[in-house]
Coordinates of C-alpha atoms in Angstrom, one line a residue:
M1 CA 151.5 179.9 49.2
F2 CA 152.8 182.0 52.4
A3 CA 155.8 182.0 50.9
A4 CA 155.6 185.9 50.4
I5 CA 158.4 187.8 49.1
I6 CA 157.6 190.7 50.8
L7 CA 160.1 193.5 49.5
S8 CA 162.5 196.4 51.0
L9 CA 161.8 198.8 48.9
T10 CA 157.8 199.0 48.8
V11 CA 157.8 201.0 52.1
G12 CA 155.0 204.7 53.2
V13 CA 151.6 204.6 53.1
T14 CA 148.5 204.0 50.7
A15 CA 149.2 205.6 47.4
C16 CA 146.9 208.0 45.3
S17 CA 148.2 208.3 42.2
P18 CA 146.7 211.7 39.8
G19 CA 142.8 210.8 38.0
G20 CA 142.2 210.1 34.7
S21 CA 138.9 207.4 32.9
G22 CA 140.3 206.7 29.8
N23 CA 137.9 206.8 26.7
D24 CA 135.7 203.4 28.1
K25 CA 133.8 202.1 24.8
A26 CA 135.3 203.5 22.4
S27 CA 139.1 203.9 22.7
T28 CA 138.4 200.1 23.4
E29 CA 137.2 199.3 20.2
K30 CA 139.9 201.5 18.2
A31 CA 142.5 199.6 20.9
A32 CA 141.4 196.3 19.3
A33 CA 140.5 197.0 15.5
A34 CA 144.1 198.4 15.5
V35 CA 146.2 195.6 17.4
N36 CA 148.6 193.4 15.7
P37 CA 148.6 190.3 16.2
N38 CA 152.6 189.9 16.1
E39 CA 153.4 193.5 17.8
P40 CA 153.3 195.0 21.3
G41 CA 149.6 195.9 21.8
W42 CA 150.7 198.9 24.1
K43 CA 152.3 200.3 21.5
S44 CA 149.3 201.1 19.6
S45 CA 147.8 203.4 21.7
K46 CA 149.4 205.8 24.7
E47 CA 147.1 208.3 24.8
P48 CA 147.0 209.3 28.6
I49 CA 145.0 206.5 31.1
T50 CA 144.9 206.3 34.3
F51 CA 144.1 202.6 35.9
D52 CA 142.9 201.8 39.8
W53 CA 145.1 199.1 40.9
Y54 CA 143.6 197.6 44.2
M55 CA 146.3 195.7 46.7
N56 CA 145.1 193.3 49.1
F57 CA 148.1 194.2 50.7
S58 CA 147.8 196.5 53.8
W59 CA 151.5 197.9 54.4
F60 CA 151.9 198.2 50.0
G61 CA 153.3 202.2 50.1
A62 CA 154.5 202.6 46.1
K63 CA 153.3 205.9 44.7
W64 CA 153.2 206.2 40.9
G65 CA 154.7 209.3 39.6
E66 CA 156.9 209.7 42.7
D67 CA 159.8 207.7 41.4
L68 CA 161.6 208.0 38.2
T69 CA 160.4 204.7 36.8
S70 CA 157.3 204.8 37.2
Q71 CA 157.3 208.3 35.8
Y72 CA 159.3 206.7 32.6
I73 CA 156.7 204.4 32.0
T74 CA 153.9 206.1 32.2
D75 CA 155.4 207.9 29.0
K76 CA 156.0 205.2 27.5
T77 CA 152.8 203.5 27.8
G78 CA 150.5 206.2 28.1
V79 CA 149.7 205.1 31.6
S80 CA 149.1 206.1 35.2
V81 CA 148.1 203.3 38.3
N82 CA 146.5 204.8 40.9
F83 CA 146.9 202.3 43.9
I84 CA 143.8 201.3 46.4
V85 CA 145.7 199.8 49.8
P86 CA 143.4 198.6 52.3
P87 CA 143.5 201.0 55.7
G88 CA 143.5 198.1 57.7
N89 CA 141.6 194.5 57.5
E90 CA 142.4 193.7 53.8
N91 CA 139.9 190.8 53.5
E92 CA 136.9 193.8 55.5
K93 CA 137.5 195.1 52.7
L94 CA 138.5 192.9 49.6
N95 CA 134.5 191.2 50.9
T96 CA 133.4 195.2 50.7
L97 CA 134.1 195.3 47.3
I98 CA 133.1 191.8 46.5
A99 CA 129.8 192.4 47.6
S100 CA 129.0 196.0 45.7
G101 CA 130.0 193.9 42.8
D102 CA 132.4 197.1 41.5
L103 CA 136.1 196.3 41.9
P104 CA 139.0 198.5 40.3
D105 CA 140.2 197.9 37.4
F106 CA 143.1 195.6 38.3
I107 CA 143.4 193.7 41.4
T108 CA 146.8 191.6 43.2
I109 CA 145.8 189.1 45.9
D110 CA 147.6 186.3 47.6
V111 CA 146.9 183.7 45.3
S112 CA 145.5 180.9 48.1
N113 CA 143.2 183.7 49.1
D114 CA 139.8 181.9 49.4
A115 CA 138.6 185.9 47.6
V116 CA 140.1 184.4 44.7
Q117 CA 137.6 181.8 43.8
K118 CA 135.1 184.6 45.0
M119 CA 135.5 186.5 41.9
I120 CA 135.5 184.1 39.7
E121 CA 132.7 182.4 40.5
G122 CA 131.0 185.3 41.0
K123 CA 132.5 186.6 37.1
L124 CA 134.0 190.2 39.0
V125 CA 136.8 189.6 37.0
L126 CA 137.6 188.7 33.4
P127 CA 139.9 186.0 31.2
L128 CA 142.7 187.3 30.2
N129 CA 142.8 184.4 27.5
E130 CA 139.7 185.9 26.4
L131 CA 140.9 189.3 26.8
A132 CA 144.2 188.5 24.8
D133 CA 142.0 187.2 21.9
Q134 CA 140.1 189.7 21.3
Y135 CA 142.6 192.8 22.4
D136 CA 145.9 191.7 22.4
P137 CA 147.6 187.8 21.5
Y138 CA 150.7 188.7 21.7
F139 CA 149.9 188.1 25.6
Y140 CA 150.8 184.8 24.5
K141 CA 154.2 185.5 22.8
T142 CA 154.8 186.6 25.9
A143 CA 153.0 184.3 29.2
D144 CA 155.0 181.5 30.1
P145 CA 152.8 178.1 28.4
A146 CA 153.2 176.1 31.5
K147 CA 152.8 179.1 34.2
L148 CA 148.8 179.6 31.6
A149 CA 148.3 175.7 31.9
W150 CA 148.3 175.5 35.3
M151 CA 146.3 178.6 35.9
K152 CA 144.0 177.4 34.0
K153 CA 140.2 176.3 35.3
E154 CA 137.7 173.8 34.9
D155 CA 136.0 176.4 32.2
G156 CA 139.5 176.7 30.6
N157 CA 140.1 180.2 31.5
V158 CA 143.0 181.9 32.9
Y159 CA 141.4 184.9 35.0
G160 CA 145.0 185.7 36.8
F161 CA 148.6 185.7 36.1
P162 CA 151.2 184.8 38.8
N163 CA 154.0 187.0 40.0
A164 CA 157.3 185.1 41.4
S165 CA 156.2 181.7 39.5
S166 CA 158.6 178.9 38.8
S167 CA 157.9 175.7 36.9
S168 CA 159.2 172.8 37.6
E169 CA 161.6 173.3 34.8
D170 CA 162.5 176.1 36.1
F171 CA 163.8 174.8 39.3
K172 CA 166.0 172.4 37.7
K173 CA 167.6 175.5 35.6
Y174 CA 168.0 177.9 38.3
G175 CA 167.3 175.9 41.3
E176 CA 170.2 176.3 42.8
N177 CA 170.2 179.6 43.1
F178 CA 166.6 179.1 44.3
T179 CA 166.0 181.1 47.9
S180 CA 163.3 180.6 50.4
A181 CA 161.9 183.9 52.5
Q182 CA 161.3 181.6 55.2
T183 CA 164.2 182.0 58.1
F184 CA 165.1 181.9 61.6
L185 CA 166.9 184.7 62.7
V186 CA 168.5 186.4 65.6
R187 CA 169.7 189.7 66.8
K188 CA 173.5 189.2 66.0
D189 CA 175.4 190.7 69.1
M190 CA 172.9 189.9 71.2
Y191 CA 172.8 186.0 70.5
E192 CA 176.7 186.1 70.0
A193 CA 176.8 187.3 73.0
I194 CA 175.0 184.7 75.3
G195 CA 177.2 181.8 73.6
S196 CA 175.8 181.2 70.2
P197 CA 173.7 179.0 71.7
D198 CA 171.9 176.3 69.6
M199 CA 168.3 177.3 69.5
R200 CA 166.9 173.6 67.7
T201 CA 165.4 172.0 71.0
P202 CA 162.7 173.4 72.9
E203 CA 165.5 173.2 75.7
G204 CA 168.4 175.3 73.8
F205 CA 164.9 177.5 72.0
L206 CA 163.7 178.2 75.7
G207 CA 167.5 178.4 77.0
A208 CA 168.7 181.5 74.5
L209 CA 165.0 183.3 74.8
Q210 CA 165.8 183.6 78.8
A211 CA 169.8 184.1 78.9
A212 CA 168.4 187.2 76.4
K213 CA 165.8 188.1 78.4
E214 CA 168.7 188.4 81.6
K215 CA 171.6 189.6 79.8
F216 CA 169.5 192.1 77.7
P217 CA 166.0 193.4 79.2
E218 CA 166.0 196.7 77.5
V219 CA 167.1 198.2 73.8
N220 CA 167.6 201.5 74.1
G221 CA 165.4 202.3 77.2
Q222 CA 162.7 200.1 76.3
P223 CA 162.3 196.2 76.9
L224 CA 163.4 193.4 74.7
I225 CA 161.0 191.3 73.5
P226 CA 162.7 187.7 72.6
L227 CA 160.6 186.3 71.0
G228 CA 158.7 187.9 67.7
L229 CA 156.6 185.8 65.3
Q230 CA 154.7 187.0 62.0
E231 CA 151.1 188.8 62.9
F232 CA 148.4 187.1 63.8
T233 CA 145.0 186.4 61.9
D234 CA 141.8 185.8 62.0
I235 CA 142.9 182.6 60.5
G236 CA 146.2 181.9 62.6
N237 CA 149.4 183.0 62.4
N238 CA 152.5 182.0 59.6
A239 CA 154.9 181.6 61.3
L240 CA 154.0 178.7 63.9
G241 CA 151.6 177.0 60.1
D242 CA 153.6 176.7 57.2
H243 CA 156.5 178.2 58.3
L244 CA 157.5 176.0 61.3
M245 CA 156.5 173.1 59.4
N246 CA 159.0 173.4 57.2
F247 CA 161.5 174.4 59.7
L248 CA 160.2 171.0 61.2
A249 CA 161.1 168.7 58.4
L250 CA 157.3 167.5 58.3
P251 CA 156.2 166.0 54.5
R252 CA 153.4 166.9 52.8
E253 CA 152.1 163.8 51.7
Q254 CA 152.9 159.5 53.1
D255 CA 152.3 157.1 51.2
G256 CA 150.5 159.3 48.1
E257 CA 147.8 161.3 50.1
I258 CA 147.8 164.2 51.7
Y259 CA 150.1 164.4 55.0
D260 CA 148.2 166.1 58.0
R261 CA 150.9 168.2 59.7
T262 CA 148.7 169.5 62.0
R263 CA 148.7 166.4 64.0
D264 CA 152.5 166.1 63.7
P265 CA 154.6 164.8 67.4
E266 CA 157.1 167.1 65.9
Y267 CA 155.1 170.5 65.3
I268 CA 152.3 169.8 68.2
K269 CA 155.5 169.7 70.4
W270 CA 156.7 172.6 69.6
L271 CA 153.9 174.5 69.7
K272 CA 153.8 173.7 73.2
T273 CA 157.6 174.8 73.5
F274 CA 156.1 178.0 72.4
A275 CA 152.8 177.8 74.8
E276 CA 155.9 177.1 77.6
A277 CA 158.3 180.3 76.5
N278 CA 154.9 182.0 76.8
R279 CA 154.7 180.9 81.1
Q280 CA 157.9 181.9 81.3
G281 CA 157.4 185.3 80.2
L282 CA 159.1 184.7 77.3
L283 CA 155.6 186.3 74.5
S284 CA 155.7 190.2 75.2
K285 CA 152.0 190.8 74.5
D286 CA 152.9 192.5 71.8
I287 CA 154.0 190.2 69.2
F288 CA 149.6 189.0 69.7
I289 CA 148.5 192.6 68.6
D290 CA 151.0 194.2 66.4
K291 CA 150.5 194.5 62.7
R292 CA 153.2 194.3 60.0
P293 CA 154.0 199.0 60.6
Q294 CA 154.4 198.4 64.4
M295 CA 156.6 194.9 63.6
E296 CA 158.7 196.8 61.7
E297 CA 159.4 199.8 63.5
K298 CA 160.5 197.5 66.1
I299 CA 162.8 195.8 63.8
A300 CA 163.9 198.8 63.5
Q301 CA 164.2 199.1 66.7
G302 CA 166.8 196.4 66.7
R303 CA 163.8 195.1 70.2
Y304 CA 164.0 191.5 69.3
F305 CA 166.1 189.2 70.2
A306 CA 164.7 186.2 67.9
M307 CA 162.4 186.1 64.9
M308 CA 160.0 182.9 62.8
Y309 CA 160.2 185.8 60.5
Q310 CA 160.6 186.5 56.6
R311 CA 163.7 187.8 56.3
T312 CA 162.0 189.9 52.5
D313 CA 159.4 192.1 54.7
M314 CA 162.5 193.6 57.1
S315 CA 165.3 193.7 54.4
A316 CA 164.8 197.4 54.6
Q317 CA 164.3 197.7 58.7
N318 CA 167.8 195.7 58.7
A319 CA 169.9 197.7 55.7
S320 CA 169.5 201.0 58.5
L321 CA 170.4 198.2 61.6
Y322 CA 173.5 197.4 59.9
Q323 CA 174.5 202.0 58.7
Q324 CA 174.1 202.1 62.2
D325 CA 176.1 199.5 63.2
P326 CA 176.7 196.0 61.8
N327 CA 177.1 193.5 64.7
S328 CA 173.3 194.7 65.4
V329 CA 171.5 193.1 62.6
Y330 CA 169.2 190.2 62.4
I331 CA 171.2 186.5 60.8
A332 CA 169.8 182.8 60.2
V333 CA 170.7 180.4 62.4
D334 CA 169.3 177.0 62.3
G335 CA 166.1 177.2 64.1
P336 CA 163.7 174.8 65.8
S337 CA 164.1 171.5 63.9
N338 CA 162.4 167.9 64.8
T339 CA 163.5 164.8 66.5
N340 CA 166.0 163.9 64.0
M341 CA 167.6 167.2 63.0
D342 CA 166.7 167.5 59.8
Q343 CA 167.8 170.2 57.5
P344 CA 164.9 172.7 56.6
T345 CA 162.3 172.2 54.2
L346 CA 161.8 175.3 52.6
S347 CA 159.3 176.9 50.9
G348 CA 160.8 178.4 47.3
P349 CA 158.9 179.7 44.5
G350 CA 156.0 177.8 42.8
I351 CA 154.5 177.8 39.8
G352 CA 151.4 179.2 41.5
G353 CA 153.3 182.0 42.8
W354 CA 152.7 184.1 45.3
T355 CA 150.4 186.3 43.6
L356 CA 147.4 186.8 41.3
T357 CA 146.9 190.2 39.4
M358 CA 143.0 190.0 38.0
I359 CA 141.4 192.7 35.8
S360 CA 137.9 193.3 36.5
K361 CA 135.0 193.3 34.8
N362 CA 134.5 196.9 35.5
V363 CA 137.5 198.0 34.1
K364 CA 137.6 200.9 32.3
D365 CA 139.7 199.7 28.8
K366 CA 139.6 196.0 28.3
A367 CA 141.8 196.7 25.5
R368 CA 144.6 199.1 27.6
A369 CA 144.3 196.9 30.4
V370 CA 145.6 193.5 29.3
Q371 CA 147.5 195.2 26.7
F372 CA 149.3 196.8 29.8
L373 CA 149.5 193.5 31.6
T374 CA 151.2 191.4 28.5
Y375 CA 153.5 194.5 28.9
L376 CA 154.2 194.3 32.4
I377 CA 155.0 190.3 31.8
S378 CA 156.7 190.6 29.3
E379 CA 160.6 191.4 29.2
E380 CA 160.9 194.5 27.8
G381 CA 158.5 195.6 31.0
Q382 CA 160.5 193.2 32.9
K383 CA 163.6 195.0 32.3
D384 CA 162.1 198.7 32.7
T385 CA 160.6 197.8 36.0
S386 CA 163.8 196.2 37.5
L387 CA 166.4 198.7 35.5
G388 CA 164.0 201.7 35.1
Q389 CA 165.3 204.1 32.0
K390 CA 169.3 203.7 30.3
G391 CA 171.3 206.9 31.2
I392 CA 168.9 207.5 34.0
T393 CA 169.1 204.5 36.6
Y394 CA 171.2 201.8 34.3
D395 CA 173.8 201.6 31.9
T396 CA 175.4 199.0 29.8
I397 CA 178.6 198.4 32.4
D398 CA 181.3 196.1 31.4
G399 CA 179.1 194.9 28.9
K400 CA 176.4 194.1 31.1
D401 CA 173.2 196.4 31.5
Q402 CA 173.0 197.1 35.3
L403 CA 171.7 200.0 38.2
L404 CA 174.3 203.1 38.3
P405 CA 176.7 202.5 41.7
E406 CA 174.1 205.5 43.0
V407 CA 171.3 203.5 42.6
I408 CA 173.1 200.5 44.3
D409 CA 173.7 202.9 46.9
L410 CA 171.5 203.9 48.2
M411 CA 169.2 200.9 48.2
N412 CA 172.0 199.4 49.9
K413 CA 172.1 202.2 52.0
D414 CA 167.8 203.5 52.2
G415 CA 165.8 200.5 50.7
G416 CA 162.8 203.2 51.5
A417 CA 164.2 206.1 49.8
A418 CA 165.8 204.6 47.1
G419 CA 162.3 203.3 46.1
K420 CA 160.7 206.8 46.3
K421 CA 163.8 208.3 44.8
Y422 CA 164.3 205.3 41.8
G423 CA 161.1 203.2 41.5
V424 CA 164.0 200.3 40.8
S425 CA 164.6 196.7 41.3
Y426 CA 161.5 195.5 43.0
Q427 CA 159.4 198.1 44.2
Y428 CA 156.6 197.4 41.3
W429 CA 156.8 193.6 41.9
M430 CA 152.6 193.0 41.2
L431 CA 153.8 191.5 38.0
M432 CA 157.7 190.5 38.6
D433 CA 159.2 187.1 37.0
T434 CA 162.2 186.3 39.1
N435 CA 163.7 184.4 37.2
M436 CA 164.3 186.6 34.4
R437 CA 165.0 189.2 36.6
M438 CA 168.1 187.7 37.8
Q439 CA 170.2 188.3 34.9
W440 CA 169.4 192.8 36.0
D441 CA 169.2 191.9 39.9
A442 CA 172.6 193.6 41.7
P443 CA 174.8 191.4 43.3
S444 CA 173.7 190.4 46.8
V445 CA 175.3 192.5 49.8
E446 CA 175.4 192.5 53.5
P447 CA 173.2 192.2 55.8
G448 CA 170.6 190.3 53.3
K449 CA 173.2 188.0 52.1
Q450 CA 174.4 186.0 55.1
L451 CA 170.5 185.7 55.6
E452 CA 169.7 184.3 51.9
D453 CA 172.6 182.6 51.3
W454 CA 171.8 181.0 55.2
T455 CA 168.1 179.4 53.0
K456 CA 170.2 178.0 49.1
G457 CA 170.4 174.7 49.0
K458 CA 166.7 174.2 51.7
T459 CA 164.4 175.9 49.2
V460 CA 162.0 172.9 48.0
D461 CA 159.7 173.4 44.8
F462 CA 155.8 172.5 46.2
S463 CA 154.6 173.3 43.8
L464 CA 152.8 169.8 43.2
Y465 CA 150.5 171.6 46.6
E466 CA 149.6 174.1 45.1
G467 CA 145.8 174.9 44.7
I468 CA 145.1 172.0 46.7
N469 CA 142.7 173.9 49.2
P470 CA 139.0 174.3 48.8
T471 CA 138.4 178.0 48.6
G472 CA 135.0 179.9 47.7
T473 CA 131.3 178.8 48.5
S474 CA 131.6 175.0 47.5
E475 CA 130.3 173.1 50.5
E476 CA 133.9 172.4 50.9
G477 CA 135.8 176.0 50.9
I478 CA 132.6 176.8 53.4
V479 CA 133.5 173.3 55.2
S480 CA 137.5 175.0 55.4
N481 CA 136.4 178.4 56.3
K482 CA 134.9 177.2 59.0
I483 CA 137.8 175.4 60.6
N484 CA 140.4 178.1 59.7
Q485 CA 138.5 180.5 61.2
E486 CA 138.3 177.9 64.3
W487 CA 142.3 177.7 64.7
G488 CA 142.6 181.6 64.4
R489 CA 140.5 182.1 68.0
V490 CA 141.8 178.6 69.1
L491 CA 146.2 179.8 68.7
P492 CA 147.0 182.2 70.9
K493 CA 144.8 180.8 73.5
L494 CA 146.5 177.7 73.0
L495 CA 150.0 179.4 73.8
F496 CA 148.3 180.9 76.7
T497 CA 147.7 177.2 78.4
K498 CA 149.0 176.3 82.2
S499 CA 149.8 173.3 81.5
D500 CA 150.6 170.9 78.8
A501 CA 147.5 168.6 80.1
E502 CA 145.1 172.0 78.8
F503 CA 146.9 172.8 75.8
D504 CA 146.6 168.9 75.0
D505 CA 142.4 169.9 76.2
M506 CA 142.3 172.3 74.0
F507 CA 144.1 171.2 71.1
N508 CA 141.8 168.0 71.2
K509 CA 138.8 169.9 71.5
Y510 CA 140.0 171.8 68.8
L511 CA 140.9 168.4 66.7
Q512 CA 137.3 167.6 67.6
F513 CA 135.5 170.6 66.1
R514 CA 137.8 169.8 62.7
E515 CA 136.0 167.3 62.4
S516 CA 132.4 167.9 62.8
A517 CA 133.0 170.3 60.6
G518 CA 133.6 168.0 58.1
Y519 CA 137.0 167.7 58.1
N520 CA 137.1 164.4 56.2
K521 CA 135.7 166.5 52.9
I522 CA 138.5 169.0 52.9
I523 CA 141.2 165.4 53.3
A524 CA 138.6 164.3 50.2
Y525 CA 138.8 167.2 48.0
Q526 CA 142.6 167.7 48.1
N527 CA 143.7 164.4 47.9
A528 CA 141.4 164.1 44.4
K529 CA 143.5 168.2 43.6
L530 CA 146.4 166.5 44.6
Q531 CA 146.2 163.3 41.8
K532 CA 145.2 166.4 39.7
N533 CA 148.1 168.4 40.1
K534 CA 150.2 164.9 39.3
E535 CA 149.2 164.6 36.0
K536 CA 149.1 168.4 35.3
L537 CA 152.9 168.4 36.7
V538 CA 153.2 165.7 34.2
T539 CA 152.1 166.8 31.2
L540 CA 153.5 170.3 31.9
Q541 CA 157.8 168.6 32.1

């Protein structure tokens, strides 16, 4: 799932924490012998230990030990964390680590990343169930059985635990409050100045971009960027993938089988619209080369007019704009739509979650590692990472445990500063249970509230379609990777075509490449997985 929840408090640069190696085998055996199945295992030892935690997200910037919350957790558990963050291309760094066979203690990675299966196949990560059986059976008292059942592989093992995961039962219980990160954004003052146009049709979309560029050629002396997208990667651009497809409400399956959304006429029509925007000079060259740090800087400067973007990836910058001028913020509006003007079907929190956290076979202390993971996914750990320490960052106010007013105030004014000082809320999101945390979340305020509210009622449970794409070194996984890489090469070229005829020719050649590469094997694999998912979800009801 690419419906990433990239949160405002995780800002800064690559993290480093003080060292510490633990006590290796002796400590592990001691912890295993001392563990009580009816008590949290982490309470059996509070000797200082530092785990190396690899975050496969180059933008992650939290520094353990810098803020009050991580200091409190270290005092409580004895555990410190040294975050390792790739400075550039995440997949290159991770592939190097995999090739070396020497992974850090913990790994957090997008659940759909091909490297997950590679690490499992290479026996580079340990089954959480086996670690729990031996060192911390309390894990089973904290972990949601439905999530464990969903994450179980064919060998019967669970190799990672998801964050931001919601089962079908969770959707029934909390669904009306669920939001999506997928939004179409416009800068409020500019949008209103050109008459708040309808941007749901290709004509309205292009007209609005042109009007904004003509009326606001510059922003504080720098050229306006009419349209922002997510970053281009070696496999494409998600803003022009699932994000756009969900705005067009394209089906996921048809007649019980996976639907090829890439060939949908509505999708092709809108890709051509983006290509036409480029021909009209409405796509800045910046959007083809900028990575998230550069995009965040330009969002903070208010240089984009419109954006097909994750609202959670720009909340800190939007809050900063709001403090400067409430009219200069980005708001969510109806964006690209299908011909019928159907409501978008936006990605909500699925059972597979957003990221997966795994424990390396090289972990310096197996017992302390699984016990710390158990603590983090428990209600106590979720409360600690959400609220911090009572009397310091939160208190019981009006009968409810909630963040102190001064903490909330700084969060609303400057999420980055709040993260560095307090570390509460979603600073440490690696194993966040977004449903459990609702009871402690501070009420949404502007400018974020408008964006959240816009997605309510449009958010859909896509759990059924999670994990259906082949990965790893299987025949289908290799074919899938080859096709994805080709799409990453072709997509920007499609946007630079000089006519619809040239677009059609290039797009058809891509489809031909896809077929010759073995796309039929991908479809067969996906349909088989879809049927298994349907059977699995029935058993989890």
